[in-house]
Amino acid sequence: MEKEDRLPGMIESFLFIVGDEGLTIKQLTTLTECEESEVALAIDWLRGNYEKRNESGIELKVFGGAYRLVTKAEFAEDIKRLLENPAPKSMTQASLEVLAIIAYRQPVTRVEIDDLRGVKSEGPVSTLIAKGLIMEKGRSEGSGRAILYGTTDLFLDRFGLESLDGLPPLSQEEEGEPIETDLFMTKFQEAFAIENDGGGNIS
Amino acid sequence: MEKEDRLPGMIESFLFIVGDEGLTIKQLTTLTECEESEVALAIDWLRGNYEKRNESGIELKVFGGAYRLVTKAEFAEDIKRLLENPAPKSMTQASLEVLAIIAYRQPVTRVEIDDLRGVKSEGPVSTLIAKGLIMEKGRSEGSGRAILYGTTDLFLDRFGLESLDGLPPLSQEEEGEPIETDLFMTKFQEAFAIENDGGGNIS
Amino acid sequence: MTYQVKLDAFEGPLDLLLHLINRLEIDIYDIPMAELTGQYIEHLQAMRVLQLDELSEYLVLAATLIEIKSKMLLPVHEGEVFEDDYNLEVENDPRDELVARLIEYRKYKEAAISLKGSAEERSGHFTKPPEDLTEFGEIVAVETEESMNIFDLIGAFQKMLDRKRLKAPLTASISKTEVSLSEKMDEIMEILERGGGKCAFHSLFEKWETTELVVTFLSLLELMKRRDVIVEQHGNFDEMTVSFRREDE
């Protein structure tokens, strides 16, 4: 009984120590020497508690299967202000497209990616590897034994996904114009308008 | 008024991010853009709150004028388990980080590795040596004659590389922009070199 | 119609085609091939700035468009159609394959936008570097399964650079606001004053922050250059002392 009382605090202290590494529920189970169900309960309790204390600056999130303590989104601006450094350059549209194809279709070869996009994707693929977002996941059965690509755990973390199941479903084509398309087109046009006004690069 | 409400959370998020370095009340005053008295009040409130929530795993402490979030002493024994645990991801991550730095920057001294990671890398370095993945590759020119580390043939073998040229390039961003601290360290070392020529040993 | 387009804003021929379809308010399931092909080729002509290998991909699609267009222009001769082929003839719209490709591509283009959104949201949550556990004792060298590969290595490195990005500017921005070279020089002179004109070299370096150490050191060098202070060491491993430079020297 006493052990259980200590469990949330113990988990909290572990998560604090490991910081951005996070811990999986399996690791937490080993570390706390408790049952997985108890750990899951304690995590839920902790998570709920952070949410309740709305004056709190941190909260508990799970990305890529690893639980971690992170600062609340509402303080993002304050933190960015204090960091003073330019945010890491956002990815190019090309890299994002390639990443989306790999995320949803993995494992996938580069030829398939090229075909889908109608352009060569060599550059974006190596950029994504260098960023640690995708990796080789074996070779295809075919004669060419082409490299199959898939996403990494870092991808899940960077994109705030619990697991690959957390990817939003691809838009289903319906008869009539899907709303998402309009939204996308509007966004695209906005980008375009900016482009035309400012004359800068979209990248 | 609203700003005041956000103050404890903001301070908590700041303290969380800086980790073991902590922040002085002066720094917090600058960072939050509040009055020192308000900050002091918010800290007291935060501290009291941590004490009240006795299920909490962390608390707020002052060491040498710097406020820090730390784990509660009662979990010290449990945290030791984090060191002995068979496979905490963080340990692997630490070794991989060190290995990556050595692979891409070799030959490299331990001080450089520590500096890049912002934590001591003694443990991972000796683990990697024991595993035969890295080895001593001579001594640096500097006054300390620090050991230079490089990767071994076993490393190439384990990671399926023909040669070091087979390492995928890291994203250009990283290569291009020198990290601020690196710049400082370079200056520092230059300054030291000058000093050394003129005078005796600094140690 | 003159329409200024920045062509490198397109990710490829399919992207350009989608853009045109939207701008011309074309129903993607019933594309007027003549109009679209015309517009597409018009754009290609403006694209001469593109590199040849990029252009070739656009040209391939242009050829496809022209092929579809000409197929559609071909009159369907009733007599040549076998009766049991009738259904096939109806379904086999020459545009089908292109439409399917466009729709498939559009799916991922949308997914890319939503991914970008999740990345932005995620970037609003900051975390901290792992604590240094050495105070708790010797880190046990852990034997892990050797299933790691080069990609784990890259991932680990990227993560560390991120962490660095988060950490370095934070300490730098704090020290920047707090210690400038001239402030530090004044501080050193004050310390000397208090110490009766001298102090131990190492006592100036008791702060742990890298940037502050550097500033202190550079200040000291500057003071030496200006001949305000002098640094002396008697024996090889003796303590160095910093002192005011005497007038008569």
PDB file of N, CA and C in Angstrom, chain A residues 106-175:
ATOM      1  N   GLN A 106       5.113   3.253 -45.324  1.00  0.00           N
ATOM      2  CA  GLN A 106       6.295   2.471 -45.003  1.00  0.00           C
ATOM      3  C   GLN A 106       5.977   0.990 -44.846  1.00  0.00           C
ATOM      4  N   PRO A 107       6.943   0.110 -45.202  1.00  0.00           N
ATOM      5  CA  PRO A 107       8.220   0.447 -45.835  1.00  0.00           C
ATOM      6  C   PRO A 107       8.037   0.724 -47.323  1.00  0.00           C
ATOM      7  N   VAL A 108       8.793   1.684 -47.827  1.00  0.00           N
ATOM      8  CA  VAL A 108       8.582   2.134 -49.206  1.00  0.00           C
ATOM      9  C   VAL A 108       9.924   2.419 -49.881  1.00  0.00           C
ATOM     10  N   THR A 109      10.004   2.130 -51.167  1.00  0.00           N
ATOM     11  CA  THR A 109      11.258   2.375 -51.883  1.00  0.00           C
ATOM     12  C   THR A 109      11.277   3.777 -52.470  1.00  0.00           C
ATOM     13  N   ARG A 110      12.473   4.227 -52.856  1.00  0.00           N
ATOM     14  CA  ARG A 110      12.555   5.577 -53.395  1.00  0.00           C
ATOM     15  C   ARG A 110      11.848   5.682 -54.734  1.00  0.00           C
ATOM     16  N   VAL A 111      11.867   4.614 -55.501  1.00  0.00           N
ATOM     17  CA  VAL A 111      11.194   4.647 -56.801  1.00  0.00           C
ATOM     18  C   VAL A 111       9.691   4.895 -56.615  1.00  0.00           C
ATOM     19  N   GLU A 112       9.124   4.237 -55.604  1.00  0.00           N
ATOM     20  CA  GLU A 112       7.696   4.462 -55.345  1.00  0.00           C
ATOM     21  C   GLU A 112       7.421   5.914 -54.965  1.00  0.00           C
ATOM     22  N   ILE A 113       8.327   6.468 -54.163  1.00  0.00           N
ATOM     23  CA  ILE A 113       8.170   7.869 -53.747  1.00  0.00           C
ATOM     24  C   ILE A 113       8.252   8.778 -54.973  1.00  0.00           C
ATOM     25  N   ASP A 114       9.266   8.523 -55.816  1.00  0.00           N
ATOM     26  CA  ASP A 114       9.438   9.315 -57.037  1.00  0.00           C
ATOM     27  C   ASP A 114       8.177   9.258 -57.895  1.00  0.00           C
ATOM     28  N   ASP A 115       7.647   8.044 -58.023  1.00  0.00           N
ATOM     29  CA  ASP A 115       6.460   7.855 -58.868  1.00  0.00           C
ATOM     30  C   ASP A 115       5.277   8.649 -58.329  1.00  0.00           C
ATOM     31  N   LEU A 116       5.106   8.559 -57.031  1.00  0.00           N
ATOM     32  CA  LEU A 116       3.973   9.245 -56.424  1.00  0.00           C
ATOM     33  C   LEU A 116       4.055  10.746 -56.603  1.00  0.00           C
ATOM     34  N   ARG A 117       5.267  11.278 -56.453  1.00  0.00           N
ATOM     35  CA  ARG A 117       5.421  12.722 -56.527  1.00  0.00           C
ATOM     36  C   ARG A 117       5.636  13.222 -57.947  1.00  0.00           C
ATOM     37  N   GLY A 118       6.047  12.324 -58.831  1.00  0.00           N
ATOM     38  CA  GLY A 118       6.304  12.744 -60.200  1.00  0.00           C
ATOM     39  C   GLY A 118       7.625  13.458 -60.362  1.00  0.00           C
ATOM     40  N   VAL A 119       8.422  13.481 -59.303  1.00  0.00           N
ATOM     41  CA  VAL A 119       9.774  14.050 -59.386  1.00  0.00           C
ATOM     42  C   VAL A 119      10.735  13.186 -58.593  1.00  0.00           C
ATOM     43  N   LYS A 120      12.015  13.354 -58.869  1.00  0.00           N
ATOM     44  CA  LYS A 120      13.044  12.630 -58.124  1.00  0.00           C
ATOM     45  C   LYS A 120      13.097  13.130 -56.687  1.00  0.00           C
ATOM     46  N   SER A 121      13.292  12.211 -55.770  1.00  0.00           N
ATOM     47  CA  SER A 121      13.241  12.587 -54.357  1.00  0.00           C
ATOM     48  C   SER A 121      14.542  12.284 -53.624  1.00  0.00           C
ATOM     49  N   GLU A 122      15.612  12.175 -54.382  1.00  0.00           N
ATOM     50  CA  GLU A 122      16.898  11.834 -53.803  1.00  0.00           C
ATOM     51  C   GLU A 122      17.334  12.823 -52.724  1.00  0.00           C
ATOM     52  N   GLY A 123      17.254  14.107 -53.064  1.00  0.00           N
ATOM     53  CA  GLY A 123      17.680  15.152 -52.131  1.00  0.00           C
ATOM     54  C   GLY A 123      16.918  15.099 -50.809  1.00  0.00           C
ATOM     55  N   PRO A 124      15.581  15.199 -50.890  1.00  0.00           N
ATOM     56  CA  PRO A 124      14.789  15.131 -49.650  1.00  0.00           C
ATOM     57  C   PRO A 124      15.052  13.864 -48.840  1.00  0.00           C
ATOM     58  N   VAL A 125      15.228  12.723 -49.515  1.00  0.00           N
ATOM     59  CA  VAL A 125      15.459  11.474 -48.782  1.00  0.00           C
ATOM     60  C   VAL A 125      16.758  11.562 -47.971  1.00  0.00           C
ATOM     61  N   SER A 126      17.823  12.082 -48.596  1.00  0.00           N
ATOM     62  CA  SER A 126      19.056  12.113 -47.805  1.00  0.00           C
ATOM     63  C   SER A 126      18.997  13.170 -46.704  1.00  0.00           C
ATOM     64  N   THR A 127      18.276  14.252 -46.953  1.00  0.00           N
ATOM     65  CA  THR A 127      18.092  15.243 -45.884  1.00  0.00           C
ATOM     66  C   THR A 127      17.373  14.611 -44.700  1.00  0.00           C
ATOM     67  N   LEU A 128      16.346  13.837 -44.993  1.00  0.00           N
ATOM     68  CA  LEU A 128      15.554  13.216 -43.922  1.00  0.00           C
ATOM     69  C   LEU A 128      16.380  12.191 -43.146  1.00  0.00           C
ATOM     70  N   ILE A 129      17.264  11.491 -43.859  1.00  0.00           N
ATOM     71  CA  ILE A 129      18.148  10.544 -43.162  1.00  0.00           C
ATOM     72  C   ILE A 129      19.080  11.316 -42.239  1.00  0.00           C
ATOM     73  N   ALA A 130      19.665  12.391 -42.783  1.00  0.00           N
ATOM     74  CA  ALA A 130      20.604  13.187 -41.986  1.00  0.00           C
ATOM     75  C   ALA A 130      19.928  13.774 -40.755  1.00  0.00           C
ATOM     76  N   LYS A 131      18.648  14.061 -40.867  1.00  0.00           N
ATOM     77  CA  LYS A 131      17.917  14.619 -39.726  1.00  0.00           C
ATOM     78  C   LYS A 131      17.451  13.527 -38.770  1.00  0.00           C
ATOM     79  N   GLY A 132      17.709  12.286 -39.133  1.00  0.00           N
ATOM     80  CA  GLY A 132      17.345  11.182 -38.244  1.00  0.00           C
ATOM     81  C   GLY A 132      15.850  10.889 -38.232  1.00  0.00           C
ATOM     82  N   LEU A 133      15.125  11.362 -39.235  1.00  0.00           N
ATOM     83  CA  LEU A 133      13.671  11.166 -39.244  1.00  0.00           C
ATOM     84  C   LEU A 133      13.246   9.899 -39.971  1.00  0.00           C
ATOM     85  N   ILE A 134      14.078   9.441 -40.906  1.00  0.00           N
ATOM     86  CA  ILE A 134      13.778   8.188 -41.592  1.00  0.00           C
ATOM     87  C   ILE A 134      15.008   7.285 -41.565  1.00  0.00           C
ATOM     88  N   MET A 135      14.808   6.025 -41.808  1.00  0.00           N
ATOM     89  CA  MET A 135      15.930   5.088 -41.836  1.00  0.00           C
ATOM     90  C   MET A 135      15.634   3.924 -42.778  1.00  0.00           C
ATOM     91  N   GLU A 136      16.699   3.199 -43.071  1.00  0.00           N
ATOM     92  CA  GLU A 136      16.563   2.012 -43.896  1.00  0.00           C
ATOM     93  C   GLU A 136      15.841   0.944 -43.086  1.00  0.00           C
ATOM     94  N   LYS A 137      14.846   0.307 -43.701  1.00  0.00           N
ATOM     95  CA  LYS A 137      14.107  -0.729 -42.990  1.00  0.00           C
ATOM     96  C   LYS A 137      14.176  -2.050 -43.737  1.00  0.00           C
ATOM     97  N   GLY A 138      15.317  -2.293 -44.349  1.00  0.00           N
ATOM     98  CA  GLY A 138      15.477  -3.537 -45.096  1.00  0.00           C
ATOM     99  C   GLY A 138      15.499  -3.288 -46.587  1.00  0.00           C
ATOM    100  N   ARG A 139      15.421  -4.406 -47.336  1.00  0.00           N
ATOM    101  CA  ARG A 139      15.483  -4.313 -48.790  1.00  0.00           C
ATOM    102  C   ARG A 139      14.246  -4.957 -49.390  1.00  0.00           C
ATOM    103  N   SER A 140      13.833  -4.444 -50.528  1.00  0.00           N
ATOM    104  CA  SER A 140      12.643  -5.021 -51.159  1.00  0.00           C
ATOM    105  C   SER A 140      12.969  -6.380 -51.764  1.00  0.00           C
ATOM    106  N   GLU A 141      11.933  -7.155 -51.974  1.00  0.00           N
ATOM    107  CA  GLU A 141      12.080  -8.513 -52.498  1.00  0.00           C
ATOM    108  C   GLU A 141      12.532  -8.521 -53.956  1.00  0.00           C
ATOM    109  N   GLY A 142      12.167  -7.486 -54.674  1.00  0.00           N
ATOM    110  CA  GLY A 142      12.390  -7.441 -56.124  1.00  0.00           C
ATOM    111  C   GLY A 142      13.839  -7.657 -56.525  1.00  0.00           C
ATOM    112  N   SER A 143      14.060  -7.730 -57.832  1.00  0.00           N
ATOM    113  CA  SER A 143      15.389  -8.032 -58.339  1.00  0.00           C
ATOM    114  C   SER A 143      16.391  -6.946 -57.948  1.00  0.00           C
ATOM    115  N   GLY A 144      15.897  -5.686 -57.902  1.00  0.00           N
ATOM    116  CA  GLY A 144      16.817  -4.588 -57.604  1.00  0.00           C
ATOM    117  C   GLY A 144      17.239  -4.536 -56.150  1.00  0.00           C
ATOM    118  N   ARG A 145      16.520  -5.257 -55.300  1.00  0.00           N
ATOM    119  CA  ARG A 145      16.781  -5.202 -53.859  1.00  0.00           C
ATOM    120  C   ARG A 145      16.866  -3.752 -53.391  1.00  0.00           C
ATOM    121  N   ALA A 146      15.884  -2.967 -53.805  1.00  0.00           N
ATOM    122  CA  ALA A 146      15.897  -1.546 -53.471  1.00  0.00           C
ATOM    123  C   ALA A 146      15.741  -1.343 -51.971  1.00  0.00           C
ATOM    124  N   ILE A 147      16.335  -0.255 -51.463  1.00  0.00           N
ATOM    125  CA  ILE A 147      16.234   0.080 -50.038  1.00  0.00           C
ATOM    126  C   ILE A 147      14.795   0.453 -49.700  1.00  0.00           C
ATOM    127  N   LEU A 148      14.329  -0.098 -48.579  1.00  0.00           N
ATOM    128  CA  LEU A 148      13.011   0.277 -48.081  1.00  0.00           C
ATOM    129  C   LEU A 148      13.187   1.287 -46.958  1.00  0.00           C
ATOM    130  N   TYR A 149      12.443   2.360 -47.013  1.00  0.00           N
ATOM    131  CA  TYR A 149      12.546   3.388 -45.979  1.00  0.00           C
ATOM    132  C   TYR A 149      11.352   3.368 -45.037  1.00  0.00           C
ATOM    133  N   GLY A 150      11.626   3.724 -43.791  1.00  0.00           N
ATOM    134  CA  GLY A 150      10.563   3.857 -42.804  1.00  0.00           C
ATOM    135  C   GLY A 150      10.919   4.999 -41.868  1.00  0.00           C
ATOM    136  N   THR A 151       9.988   5.378 -41.004  1.00  0.00           N
ATOM    137  CA  THR A 151      10.258   6.483 -40.084  1.00  0.00           C
ATOM    138  C   THR A 151      10.911   5.971 -38.793  1.00  0.00           C
ATOM    139  N   THR A 152      11.541   6.869 -38.065  1.00  0.00           N
ATOM    140  CA  THR A 152      12.246   6.528 -36.823  1.00  0.00           C
ATOM    141  C   THR A 152      11.418   6.963 -35.600  1.00  0.00           C
ATOM    142  N   ASP A 153      11.906   6.586 -34.415  1.00  0.00           N
ATOM    143  CA  ASP A 153      11.270   7.055 -33.183  1.00  0.00           C
ATOM    144  C   ASP A 153      11.396   8.576 -33.046  1.00  0.00           C
ATOM    145  N   LEU A 154      12.529   9.079 -33.539  1.00  0.00           N
ATOM    146  CA  LEU A 154      12.730  10.526 -33.480  1.00  0.00           C
ATOM    147  C   LEU A 154      11.634  11.243 -34.270  1.00  0.00           C
ATOM    148  N   PHE A 155      11.209  10.640 -35.368  1.00  0.00           N
ATOM    149  CA  PHE A 155      10.116  11.209 -36.149  1.00  0.00           C
ATOM    150  C   PHE A 155       8.858  11.340 -35.291  1.00  0.00           C
ATOM    151  N   LEU A 156       8.535  10.258 -34.574  1.00  0.00           N
ATOM    152  CA  LEU A 156       7.348  10.290 -33.718  1.00  0.00           C
ATOM    153  C   LEU A 156       7.460  11.404 -32.678  1.00  0.00           C
ATOM    154  N   ASP A 157       8.641  11.506 -32.083  1.00  0.00           N
ATOM    155  CA  ASP A 157       8.856  12.533 -31.063  1.00  0.00           C
ATOM    156  C   ASP A 157       8.727  13.926 -31.656  1.00  0.00           C
ATOM    157  N   ARG A 158       9.441  14.155 -32.767  1.00  0.00           N
ATOM    158  CA  ARG A 158       9.454  15.473 -33.397  1.00  0.00           C
ATOM    159  C   ARG A 158       8.073  15.916 -33.845  1.00  0.00           C
ATOM    160  N   PHE A 159       7.243  14.936 -34.210  1.00  0.00           N
ATOM    161  CA  PHE A 159       5.933  15.289 -34.737  1.00  0.00           C
ATOM    162  C   PHE A 159       4.821  15.037 -33.716  1.00  0.00           C
ATOM    163  N   GLY A 160       5.258  14.845 -32.469  1.00  0.00           N
ATOM    164  CA  GLY A 160       4.290  14.757 -31.376  1.00  0.00           C
ATOM    165  C   GLY A 160       3.315  13.600 -31.486  1.00  0.00           C
ATOM    166  N   LEU A 161       3.777  12.475 -32.049  1.00  0.00           N
ATOM    167  CA  LEU A 161       2.884  11.331 -32.213  1.00  0.00           C
ATOM    168  C   LEU A 161       3.188  10.264 -31.177  1.00  0.00           C
ATOM    169  N   GLU A 162       2.126   9.678 -30.654  1.00  0.00           N
ATOM    170  CA  GLU A 162       2.301   8.621 -29.674  1.00  0.00           C
ATOM    171  C   GLU A 162       2.895   7.391 -30.353  1.00  0.00           C
ATOM    172  N   SER A 163       2.342   7.037 -31.502  1.00  0.00           N
ATOM    173  CA  SER A 163       2.835   5.918 -32.301  1.00  0.00           C
ATOM    174  C   SER A 163       2.386   6.165 -33.744  1.00  0.00           C
ATOM    175  N   LEU A 164       2.759   5.258 -34.640  1.00  0.00           N
ATOM    176  CA  LEU A 164       2.349   5.444 -36.039  1.00  0.00           C
ATOM    177  C   LEU A 164       0.831   5.408 -36.197  1.00  0.00           C
ATOM    178  N   ASP A 165       0.173   4.716 -35.254  1.00  0.00           N
ATOM    179  CA  ASP A 165      -1.292   4.682 -35.305  1.00  0.00           C
ATOM    180  C   ASP A 165      -1.880   6.069 -35.074  1.00  0.00           C
ATOM    181  N   GLY A 166      -1.074   6.923 -34.488  1.00  0.00           N
ATOM    182  CA  GLY A 166      -1.560   8.261 -34.195  1.00  0.00           C
ATOM    183  C   GLY A 166      -1.553   9.190 -35.402  1.00  0.00           C
ATOM    184  N   LEU A 167      -1.045   8.715 -36.528  1.00  0.00           N
ATOM    185  CA  LEU A 167      -1.076   9.531 -37.750  1.00  0.00           C
ATOM    186  C   LEU A 167      -2.525   9.788 -38.139  1.00  0.00           C
ATOM    187  N   PRO A 168      -2.859  11.047 -38.449  1.00  0.00           N
ATOM    188  CA  PRO A 168      -4.240  11.294 -38.866  1.00  0.00           C
ATOM    189  C   PRO A 168      -4.528  10.531 -40.160  1.00  0.00           C
ATOM    190  N   PRO A 169      -5.739  10.000 -40.307  1.00  0.00           N
ATOM    191  CA  PRO A 169      -6.027   9.233 -41.519  1.00  0.00           C
ATOM    192  C   PRO A 169      -5.901  10.113 -42.763  1.00  0.00           C
ATOM    193  N   LEU A 170      -5.435   9.520 -43.841  1.00  0.00           N
ATOM    194  CA  LEU A 170      -5.367  10.252 -45.108  1.00  0.00           C
ATOM    195  C   LEU A 170      -6.783  10.577 -45.538  1.00  0.00           C
ATOM    196  N   SER A 171      -6.928  11.725 -46.190  1.00  0.00           N
ATOM    197  CA  SER A 171      -8.291  12.130 -46.560  1.00  0.00           C
ATOM    198  C   SER A 171      -8.880  11.104 -47.507  1.00  0.00           C
ATOM    199  N   GLN A 172     -10.111  10.732 -47.220  1.00  0.00           N
ATOM    200  CA  GLN A 172     -10.836   9.781 -48.054  1.00  0.00           C
ATOM    201  C   GLN A 172     -11.493  10.574 -49.170  1.00  0.00           C
ATOM    202  N   GLU A 173     -11.328  10.100 -50.381  1.00  0.00           N
ATOM    203  CA  GLU A 173     -11.959  10.816 -51.486  1.00  0.00           C
ATOM    204  C   GLU A 173     -13.445  10.548 -51.486  1.00  0.00           C
ATOM    205  N   GLU A 174     -14.209  11.627 -51.474  1.00  0.00           N
ATOM    206  CA  GLU A 174     -15.665  11.455 -51.565  1.00  0.00           C
ATOM    207  C   GLU A 174     -16.102  12.121 -52.846  1.00  0.00           C
ATOM    208  N   GLU A 175     -17.331  11.805 -53.224  1.00  0.00           N
ATOM    209  CA  GLU A 175     -17.894  12.544 -54.344  1.00  0.00           C
ATOM    210  C   GLU A 175     -18.067  13.971 -53.876  1.00  0.00           C
TER     211      GLU A 175
END
